[in-house]
Short mmCIF file of C-alpha atoms in Angstrom, two decimals:
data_model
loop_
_atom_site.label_atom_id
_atom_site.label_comp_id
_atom_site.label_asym_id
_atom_site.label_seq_id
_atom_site.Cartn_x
_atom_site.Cartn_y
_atom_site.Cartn_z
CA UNK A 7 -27.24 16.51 31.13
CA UNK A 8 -25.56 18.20 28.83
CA UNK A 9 -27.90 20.07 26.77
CA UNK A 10 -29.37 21.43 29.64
CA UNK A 11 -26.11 22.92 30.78
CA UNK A 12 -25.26 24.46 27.59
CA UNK A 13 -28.51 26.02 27.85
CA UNK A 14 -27.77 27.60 31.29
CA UNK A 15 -24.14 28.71 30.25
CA UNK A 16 -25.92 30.34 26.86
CA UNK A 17 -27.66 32.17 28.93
CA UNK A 18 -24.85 33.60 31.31
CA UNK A 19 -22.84 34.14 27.94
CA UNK A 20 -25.82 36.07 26.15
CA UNK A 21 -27.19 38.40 28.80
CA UNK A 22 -23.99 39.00 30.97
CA UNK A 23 -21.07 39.16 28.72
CA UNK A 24 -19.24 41.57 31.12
CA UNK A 25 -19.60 39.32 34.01
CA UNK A 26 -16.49 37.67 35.46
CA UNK A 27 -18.53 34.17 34.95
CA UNK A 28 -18.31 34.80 31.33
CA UNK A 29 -14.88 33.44 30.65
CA UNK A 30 -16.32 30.19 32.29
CA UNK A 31 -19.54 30.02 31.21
CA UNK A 32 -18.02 30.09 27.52
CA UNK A 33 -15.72 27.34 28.32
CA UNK A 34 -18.99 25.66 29.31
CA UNK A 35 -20.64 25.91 26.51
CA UNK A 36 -17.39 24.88 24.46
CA UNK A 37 -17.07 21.55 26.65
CA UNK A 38 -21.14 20.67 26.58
CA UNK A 39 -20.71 21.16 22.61
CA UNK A 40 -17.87 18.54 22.63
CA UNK A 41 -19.22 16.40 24.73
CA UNK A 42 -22.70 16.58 22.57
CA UNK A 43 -20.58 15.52 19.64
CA UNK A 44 -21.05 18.89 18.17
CA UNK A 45 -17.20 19.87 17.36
CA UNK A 46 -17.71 22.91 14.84
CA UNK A 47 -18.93 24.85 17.36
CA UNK A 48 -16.86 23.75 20.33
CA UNK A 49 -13.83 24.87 18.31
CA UNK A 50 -15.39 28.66 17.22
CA UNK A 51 -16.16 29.04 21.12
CA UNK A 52 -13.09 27.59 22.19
CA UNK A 53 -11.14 30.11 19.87
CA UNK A 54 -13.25 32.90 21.42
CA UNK A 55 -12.41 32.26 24.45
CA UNK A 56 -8.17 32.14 24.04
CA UNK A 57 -9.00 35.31 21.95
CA UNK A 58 -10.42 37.40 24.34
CA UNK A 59 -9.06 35.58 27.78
CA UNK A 60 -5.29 34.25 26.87
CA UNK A 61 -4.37 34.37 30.61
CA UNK A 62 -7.24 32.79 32.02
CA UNK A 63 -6.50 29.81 34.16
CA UNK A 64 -8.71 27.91 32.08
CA UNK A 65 -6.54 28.77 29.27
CA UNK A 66 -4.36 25.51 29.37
CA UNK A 67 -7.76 23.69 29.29
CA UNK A 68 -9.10 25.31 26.44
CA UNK A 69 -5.94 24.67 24.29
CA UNK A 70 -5.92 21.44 24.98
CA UNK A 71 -9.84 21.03 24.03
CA UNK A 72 -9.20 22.98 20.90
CA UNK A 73 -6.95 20.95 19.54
CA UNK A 74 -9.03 17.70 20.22
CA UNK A 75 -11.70 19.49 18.57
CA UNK A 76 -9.60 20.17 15.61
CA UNK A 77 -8.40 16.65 15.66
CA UNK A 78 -12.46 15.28 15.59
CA UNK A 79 -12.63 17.80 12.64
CA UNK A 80 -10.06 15.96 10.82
CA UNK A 81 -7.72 19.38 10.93
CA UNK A 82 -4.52 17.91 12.88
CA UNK A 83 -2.52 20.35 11.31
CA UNK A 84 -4.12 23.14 13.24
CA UNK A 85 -4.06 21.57 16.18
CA UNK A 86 -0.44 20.54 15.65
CA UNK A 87 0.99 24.50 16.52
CA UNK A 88 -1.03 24.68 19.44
CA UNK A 89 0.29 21.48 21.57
CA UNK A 90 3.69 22.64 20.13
CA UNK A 91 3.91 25.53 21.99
CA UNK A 92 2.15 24.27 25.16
CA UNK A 93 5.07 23.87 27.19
CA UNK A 94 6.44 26.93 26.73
CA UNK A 95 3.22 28.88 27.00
CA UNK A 96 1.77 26.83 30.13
CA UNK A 97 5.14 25.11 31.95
CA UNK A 98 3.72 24.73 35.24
CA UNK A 99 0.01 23.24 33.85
CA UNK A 100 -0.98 19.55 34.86
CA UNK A 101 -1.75 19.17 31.30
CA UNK A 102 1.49 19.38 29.87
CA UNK A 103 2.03 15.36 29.50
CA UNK A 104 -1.65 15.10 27.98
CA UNK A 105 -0.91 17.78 25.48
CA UNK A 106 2.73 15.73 24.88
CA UNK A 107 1.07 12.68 24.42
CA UNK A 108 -1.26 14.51 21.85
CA UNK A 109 1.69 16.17 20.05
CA UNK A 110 3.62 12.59 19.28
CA UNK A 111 0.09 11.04 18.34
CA UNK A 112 -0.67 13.58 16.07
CA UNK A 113 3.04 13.72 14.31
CA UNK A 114 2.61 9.64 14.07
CA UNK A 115 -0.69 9.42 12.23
CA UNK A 116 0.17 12.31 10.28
CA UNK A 117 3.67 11.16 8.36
CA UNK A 118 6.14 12.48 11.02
CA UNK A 119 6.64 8.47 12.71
CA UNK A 120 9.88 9.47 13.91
CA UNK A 121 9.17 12.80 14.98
CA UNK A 122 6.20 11.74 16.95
CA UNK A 123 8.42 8.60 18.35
CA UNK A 124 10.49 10.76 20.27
CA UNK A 125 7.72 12.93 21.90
CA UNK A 126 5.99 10.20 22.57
CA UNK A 127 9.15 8.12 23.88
CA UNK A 128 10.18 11.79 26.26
CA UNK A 129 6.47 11.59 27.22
CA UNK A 130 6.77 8.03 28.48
CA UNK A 131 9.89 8.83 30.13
CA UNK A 132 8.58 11.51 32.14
CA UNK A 133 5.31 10.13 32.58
CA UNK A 134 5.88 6.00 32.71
CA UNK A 135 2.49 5.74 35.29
CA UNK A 136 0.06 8.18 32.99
CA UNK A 137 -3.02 6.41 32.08
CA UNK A 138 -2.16 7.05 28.18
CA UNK A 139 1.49 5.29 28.44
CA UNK A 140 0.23 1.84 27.33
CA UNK A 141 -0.81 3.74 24.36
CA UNK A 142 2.07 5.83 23.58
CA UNK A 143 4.70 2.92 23.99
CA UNK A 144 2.14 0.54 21.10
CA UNK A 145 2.68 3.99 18.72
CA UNK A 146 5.97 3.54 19.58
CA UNK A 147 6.55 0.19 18.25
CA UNK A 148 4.42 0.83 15.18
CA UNK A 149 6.06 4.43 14.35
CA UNK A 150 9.58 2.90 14.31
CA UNK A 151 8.65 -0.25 12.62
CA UNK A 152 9.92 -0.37 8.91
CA UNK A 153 7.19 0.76 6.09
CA UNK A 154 6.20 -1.31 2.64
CA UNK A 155 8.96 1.66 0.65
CA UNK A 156 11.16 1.07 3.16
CA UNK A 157 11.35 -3.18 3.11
CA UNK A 158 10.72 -3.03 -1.14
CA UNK A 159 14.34 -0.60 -1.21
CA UNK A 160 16.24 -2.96 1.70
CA UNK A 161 15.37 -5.65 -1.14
CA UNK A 162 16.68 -4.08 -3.82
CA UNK A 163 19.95 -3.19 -2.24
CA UNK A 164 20.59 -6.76 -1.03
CA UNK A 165 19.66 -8.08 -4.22
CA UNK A 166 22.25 -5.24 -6.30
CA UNK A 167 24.66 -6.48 -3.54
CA UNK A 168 24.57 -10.03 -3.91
CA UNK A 169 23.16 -10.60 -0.56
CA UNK A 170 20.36 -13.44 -1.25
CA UNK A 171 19.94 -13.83 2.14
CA UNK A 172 19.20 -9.98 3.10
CA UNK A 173 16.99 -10.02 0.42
CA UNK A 174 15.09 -12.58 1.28
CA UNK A 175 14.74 -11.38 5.07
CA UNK A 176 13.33 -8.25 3.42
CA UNK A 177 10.83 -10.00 1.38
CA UNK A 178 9.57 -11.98 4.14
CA UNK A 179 8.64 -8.85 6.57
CA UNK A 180 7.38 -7.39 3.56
CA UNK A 181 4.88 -9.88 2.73
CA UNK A 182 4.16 -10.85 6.36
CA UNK A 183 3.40 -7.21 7.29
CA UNK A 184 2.27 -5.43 4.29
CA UNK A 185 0.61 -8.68 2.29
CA UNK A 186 -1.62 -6.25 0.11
CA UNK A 187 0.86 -3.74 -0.49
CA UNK A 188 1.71 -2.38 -4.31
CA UNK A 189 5.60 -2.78 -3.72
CA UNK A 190 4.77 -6.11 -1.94
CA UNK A 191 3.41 -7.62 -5.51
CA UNK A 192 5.79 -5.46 -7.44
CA UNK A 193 8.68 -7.12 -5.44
CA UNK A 194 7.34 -10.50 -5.72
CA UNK A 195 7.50 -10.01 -9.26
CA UNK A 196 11.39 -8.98 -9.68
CA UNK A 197 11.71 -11.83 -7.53
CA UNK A 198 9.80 -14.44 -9.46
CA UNK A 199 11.54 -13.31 -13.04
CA UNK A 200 14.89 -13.69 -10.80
CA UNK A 201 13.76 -17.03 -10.03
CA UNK A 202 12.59 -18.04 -13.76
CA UNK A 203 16.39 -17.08 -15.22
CA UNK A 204 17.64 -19.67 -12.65
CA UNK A 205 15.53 -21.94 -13.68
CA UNK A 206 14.06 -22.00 -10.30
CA UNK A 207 10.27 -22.57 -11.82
CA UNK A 208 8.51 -24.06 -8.42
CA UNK A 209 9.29 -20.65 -6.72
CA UNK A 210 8.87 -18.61 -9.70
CA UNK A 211 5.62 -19.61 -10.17
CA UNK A 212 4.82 -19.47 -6.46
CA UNK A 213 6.12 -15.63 -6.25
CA UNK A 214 4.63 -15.32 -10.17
CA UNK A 215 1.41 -15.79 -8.45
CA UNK A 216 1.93 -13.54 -5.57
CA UNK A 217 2.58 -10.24 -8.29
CA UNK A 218 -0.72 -11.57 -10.29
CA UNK A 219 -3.11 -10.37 -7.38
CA UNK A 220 -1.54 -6.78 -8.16
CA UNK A 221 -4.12 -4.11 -8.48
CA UNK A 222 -1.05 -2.56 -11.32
CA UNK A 223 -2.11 -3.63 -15.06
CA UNK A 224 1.69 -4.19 -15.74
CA UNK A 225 2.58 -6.13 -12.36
CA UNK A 226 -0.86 -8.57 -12.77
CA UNK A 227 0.14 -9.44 -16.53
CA UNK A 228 3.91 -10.01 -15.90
CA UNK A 229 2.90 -12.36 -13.06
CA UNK A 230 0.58 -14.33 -15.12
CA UNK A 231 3.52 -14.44 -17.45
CA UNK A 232 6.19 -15.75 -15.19
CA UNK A 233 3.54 -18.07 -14.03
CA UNK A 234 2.30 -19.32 -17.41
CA UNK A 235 6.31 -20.17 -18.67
CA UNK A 236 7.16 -21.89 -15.07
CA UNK A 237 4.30 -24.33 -16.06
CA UNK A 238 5.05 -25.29 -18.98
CA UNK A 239 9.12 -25.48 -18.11
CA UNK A 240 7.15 -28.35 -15.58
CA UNK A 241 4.86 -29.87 -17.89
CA UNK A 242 2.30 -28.81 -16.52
CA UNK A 243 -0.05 -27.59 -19.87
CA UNK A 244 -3.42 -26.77 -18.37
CA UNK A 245 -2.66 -24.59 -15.58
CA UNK A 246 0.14 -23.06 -18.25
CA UNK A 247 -3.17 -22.21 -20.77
CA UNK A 248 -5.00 -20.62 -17.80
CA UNK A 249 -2.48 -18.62 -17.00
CA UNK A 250 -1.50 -17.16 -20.26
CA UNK A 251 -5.14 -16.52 -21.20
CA UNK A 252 -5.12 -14.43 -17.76
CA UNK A 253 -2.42 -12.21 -19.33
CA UNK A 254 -4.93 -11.49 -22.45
CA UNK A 255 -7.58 -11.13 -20.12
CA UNK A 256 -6.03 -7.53 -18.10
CA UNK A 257 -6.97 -4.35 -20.21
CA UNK A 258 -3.22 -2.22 -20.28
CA UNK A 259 -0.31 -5.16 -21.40
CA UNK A 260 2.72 -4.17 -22.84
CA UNK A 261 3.18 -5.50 -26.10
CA UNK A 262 5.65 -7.62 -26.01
CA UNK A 263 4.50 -9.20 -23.08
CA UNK A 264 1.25 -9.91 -24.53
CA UNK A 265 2.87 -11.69 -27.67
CA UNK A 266 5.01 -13.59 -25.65
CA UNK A 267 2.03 -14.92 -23.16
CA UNK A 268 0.33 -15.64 -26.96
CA UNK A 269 3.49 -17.90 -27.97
CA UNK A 270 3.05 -19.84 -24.34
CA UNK A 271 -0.22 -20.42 -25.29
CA UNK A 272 0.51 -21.89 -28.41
CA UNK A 273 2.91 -23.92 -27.40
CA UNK A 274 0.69 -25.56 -24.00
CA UNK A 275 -2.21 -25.98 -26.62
CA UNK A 276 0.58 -28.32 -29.28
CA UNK A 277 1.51 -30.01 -26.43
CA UNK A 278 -1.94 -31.11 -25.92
CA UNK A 279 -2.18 -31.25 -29.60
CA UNK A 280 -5.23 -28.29 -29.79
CA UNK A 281 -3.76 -27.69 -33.34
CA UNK A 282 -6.05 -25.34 -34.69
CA UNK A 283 -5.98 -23.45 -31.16
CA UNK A 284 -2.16 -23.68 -31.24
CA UNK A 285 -2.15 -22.32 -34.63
CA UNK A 286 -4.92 -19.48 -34.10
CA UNK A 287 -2.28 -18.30 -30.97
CA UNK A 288 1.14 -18.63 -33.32
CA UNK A 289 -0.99 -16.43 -36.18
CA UNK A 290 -1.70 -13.56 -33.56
CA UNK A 291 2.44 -13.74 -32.91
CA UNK A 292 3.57 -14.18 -36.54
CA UNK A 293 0.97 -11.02 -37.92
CA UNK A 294 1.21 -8.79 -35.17
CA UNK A 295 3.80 -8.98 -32.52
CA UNK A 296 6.62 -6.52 -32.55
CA UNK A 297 9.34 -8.42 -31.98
CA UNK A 298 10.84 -9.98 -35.22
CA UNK A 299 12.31 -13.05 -33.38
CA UNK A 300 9.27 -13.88 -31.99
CA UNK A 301 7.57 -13.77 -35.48
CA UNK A 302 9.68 -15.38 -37.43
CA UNK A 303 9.60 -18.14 -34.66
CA UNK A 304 5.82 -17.72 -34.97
CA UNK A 305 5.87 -18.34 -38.50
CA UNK A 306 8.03 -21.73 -38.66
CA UNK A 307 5.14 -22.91 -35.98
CA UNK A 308 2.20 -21.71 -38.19
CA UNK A 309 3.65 -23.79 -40.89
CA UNK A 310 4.02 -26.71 -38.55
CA UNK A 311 0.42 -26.43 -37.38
CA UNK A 312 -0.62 -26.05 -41.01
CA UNK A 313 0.96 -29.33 -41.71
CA UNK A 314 -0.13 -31.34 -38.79
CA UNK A 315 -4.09 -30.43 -39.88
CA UNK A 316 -3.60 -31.95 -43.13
CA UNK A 317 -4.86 -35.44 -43.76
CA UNK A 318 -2.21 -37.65 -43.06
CA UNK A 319 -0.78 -38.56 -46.81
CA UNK A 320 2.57 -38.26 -46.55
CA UNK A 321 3.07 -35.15 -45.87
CA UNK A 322 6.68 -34.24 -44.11
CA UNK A 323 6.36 -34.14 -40.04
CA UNK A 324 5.94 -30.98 -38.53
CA UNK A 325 9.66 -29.23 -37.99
CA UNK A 326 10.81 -29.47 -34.51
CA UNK A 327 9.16 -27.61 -31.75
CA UNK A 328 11.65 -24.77 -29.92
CA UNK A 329 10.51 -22.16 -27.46
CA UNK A 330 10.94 -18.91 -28.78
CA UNK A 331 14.31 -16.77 -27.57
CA UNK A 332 13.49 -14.73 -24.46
CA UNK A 333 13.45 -10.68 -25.41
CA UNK A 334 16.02 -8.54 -23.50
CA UNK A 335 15.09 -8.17 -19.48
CA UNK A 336 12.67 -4.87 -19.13
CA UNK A 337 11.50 -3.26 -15.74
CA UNK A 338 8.58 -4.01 -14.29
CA UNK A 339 5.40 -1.93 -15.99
CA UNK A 340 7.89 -0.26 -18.52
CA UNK A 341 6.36 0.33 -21.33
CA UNK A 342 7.96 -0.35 -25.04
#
């Protein structure tokens, strides 16, 4: 009965602040609040009380409650000085492995993993029986366990070192822990154009469509890209046309990545023989793409598409088909 007690220990607080029950009664009050779910003012009365009674044998108590109240509040780095200091200030308190246990929880939810992995691991070791060990050996595990950055840069290194192996190790805890991760699509990505230049196009477009779910502009096209030029390297024109059209379809492209989905296009349409749909894409390339390999190689195909929509009167066959040259290698999401 909570709310009933606060009432009572109000009233000792209000009309008797000289008593000796004061120092208690506030605590009272400070506790009923929390327990109420009423932190804002378990944490003013709380920081009354150390105030005006730092010595009090309830002190230890009231630390510890303040910064659990400060933790409800979402304001773990106030409460982070106070457990710091709780050894030294209370050594011979029976609270000094909860307010450890507090310390390396609040240093592992709060960026510090490593920090709060060796209070928590000194807590366990001096307290393996407490009731919050099970807990603080699971924060454990997850503090020291490699993040997204950390598995997307162990990549990169293996790959810069030759190590296929170690990179793919990497990729697979990436993508197994972190599936939704940014550097999980933008890795899948390097990996897929990797993949395309060894003419590895199963995998490329498997990894191509991995970086396509990326919530990055730059990643999603790119992806759709790799994708869009592994189908067609297997002959495999309609699922090539979807994906190109998927690069056109994301608002921020990079230019030349945008022309070159365009030329894909045209060329899965003339396989199917779409003409005028082949031609429409090679007339986007040839009057507007920056790249003056790609239009010139957009131009010869315009012609060709011209000449296989005439009526058939002897006009010359269409010139060869030839897939445009590939432009230089850029980064990921660079833009030209």
């Amino acid at each position: 009965r909570f709310a009933e007690a606060r009432t009572a220990y109000d009233e000792v607080v209000r009309t008797d602040a000289a008593s000796p029950l004061a120092p208690d009664a506030l605590y009272g009050v400070a506790r009923s609040d929390l327990e109420l779910k009423q932190p804002e003012p378990a944490v003013t009365a709380l920081h009354d009380f150390l105030t005006t009674w730092p010595e009090h044998a309830q002190a230890p108590a009231a630390t510890l409650e303040l910064a659990r109240g400060l933790i409800e509040l979402k304001r773990a780095g106030e409460a982070q000085p106070l457990l710091t200091t709780f050894v030294t200030k209370y050594p011979s308190s029976k609270l000094v492995p909860d307010a450890q246990f507090l310390l390396g929880w609040i240093k592992t939810n709060n960026g510090d993993q490593r920090g709060g992995a060796a209070d928590l691991r000194a807590f366990v070791t001096a307290n393996p029986n407490h009731e919050q060990a099970p807990e603080a050996r699971r924060l454990i595990t997850a503090a020291l366990a490699p993040t997204a950055d950390e598995l997307y840069d162990a990549a990169q290194i293996a790959t810069r070192l030759s190590r296929p192996k170690d990179t793919e190790a990497a990729w697979r805890k990436l993508k197994g822990q972190f599936p939704d991760h940014p550097k999980t699509r933008r890795l899948a990505l390097e990996l897929a154009q990797a993949a395309l230049k060894q003419k590895d196009y199963k995998d490329a477009g498997a990894l191509g469509l991995t970086a396509a779910q990326s919530d990055e502009d730059s990643v999603r096209a790119e992806g759709w890209l790799v994708v869009g030029e592994s189908e067609l390297k297997l002959k495999r024109f309609p699922q090539a046309v979807k994906a190109f059209e998927a690069v056109g379809a994301v608002g921020d492209v990079e230019a030349g990545v945008r022309y070159r989905a365009l030329a894909g296009l045209g060329l899965a349409r003339e396989e199917q023989k779409e003409w005028k749909l082949a031609l429409a894409a090679y007339e986007a390339v040839a009057g507007r793409s920056p790249d003056a390999t790609l239009r010139d190689w957009a131009r010869a195909r315009v012609t060709a598409m011209k000449n296989q929509l005439k009526p058939a009167n002897g006009t010359p066959a269409p010139p060869k088909r030839s897939e445009p040259a590939k432009p230089s290698d850029k980064p990921a999401g660079r833009k030209s």
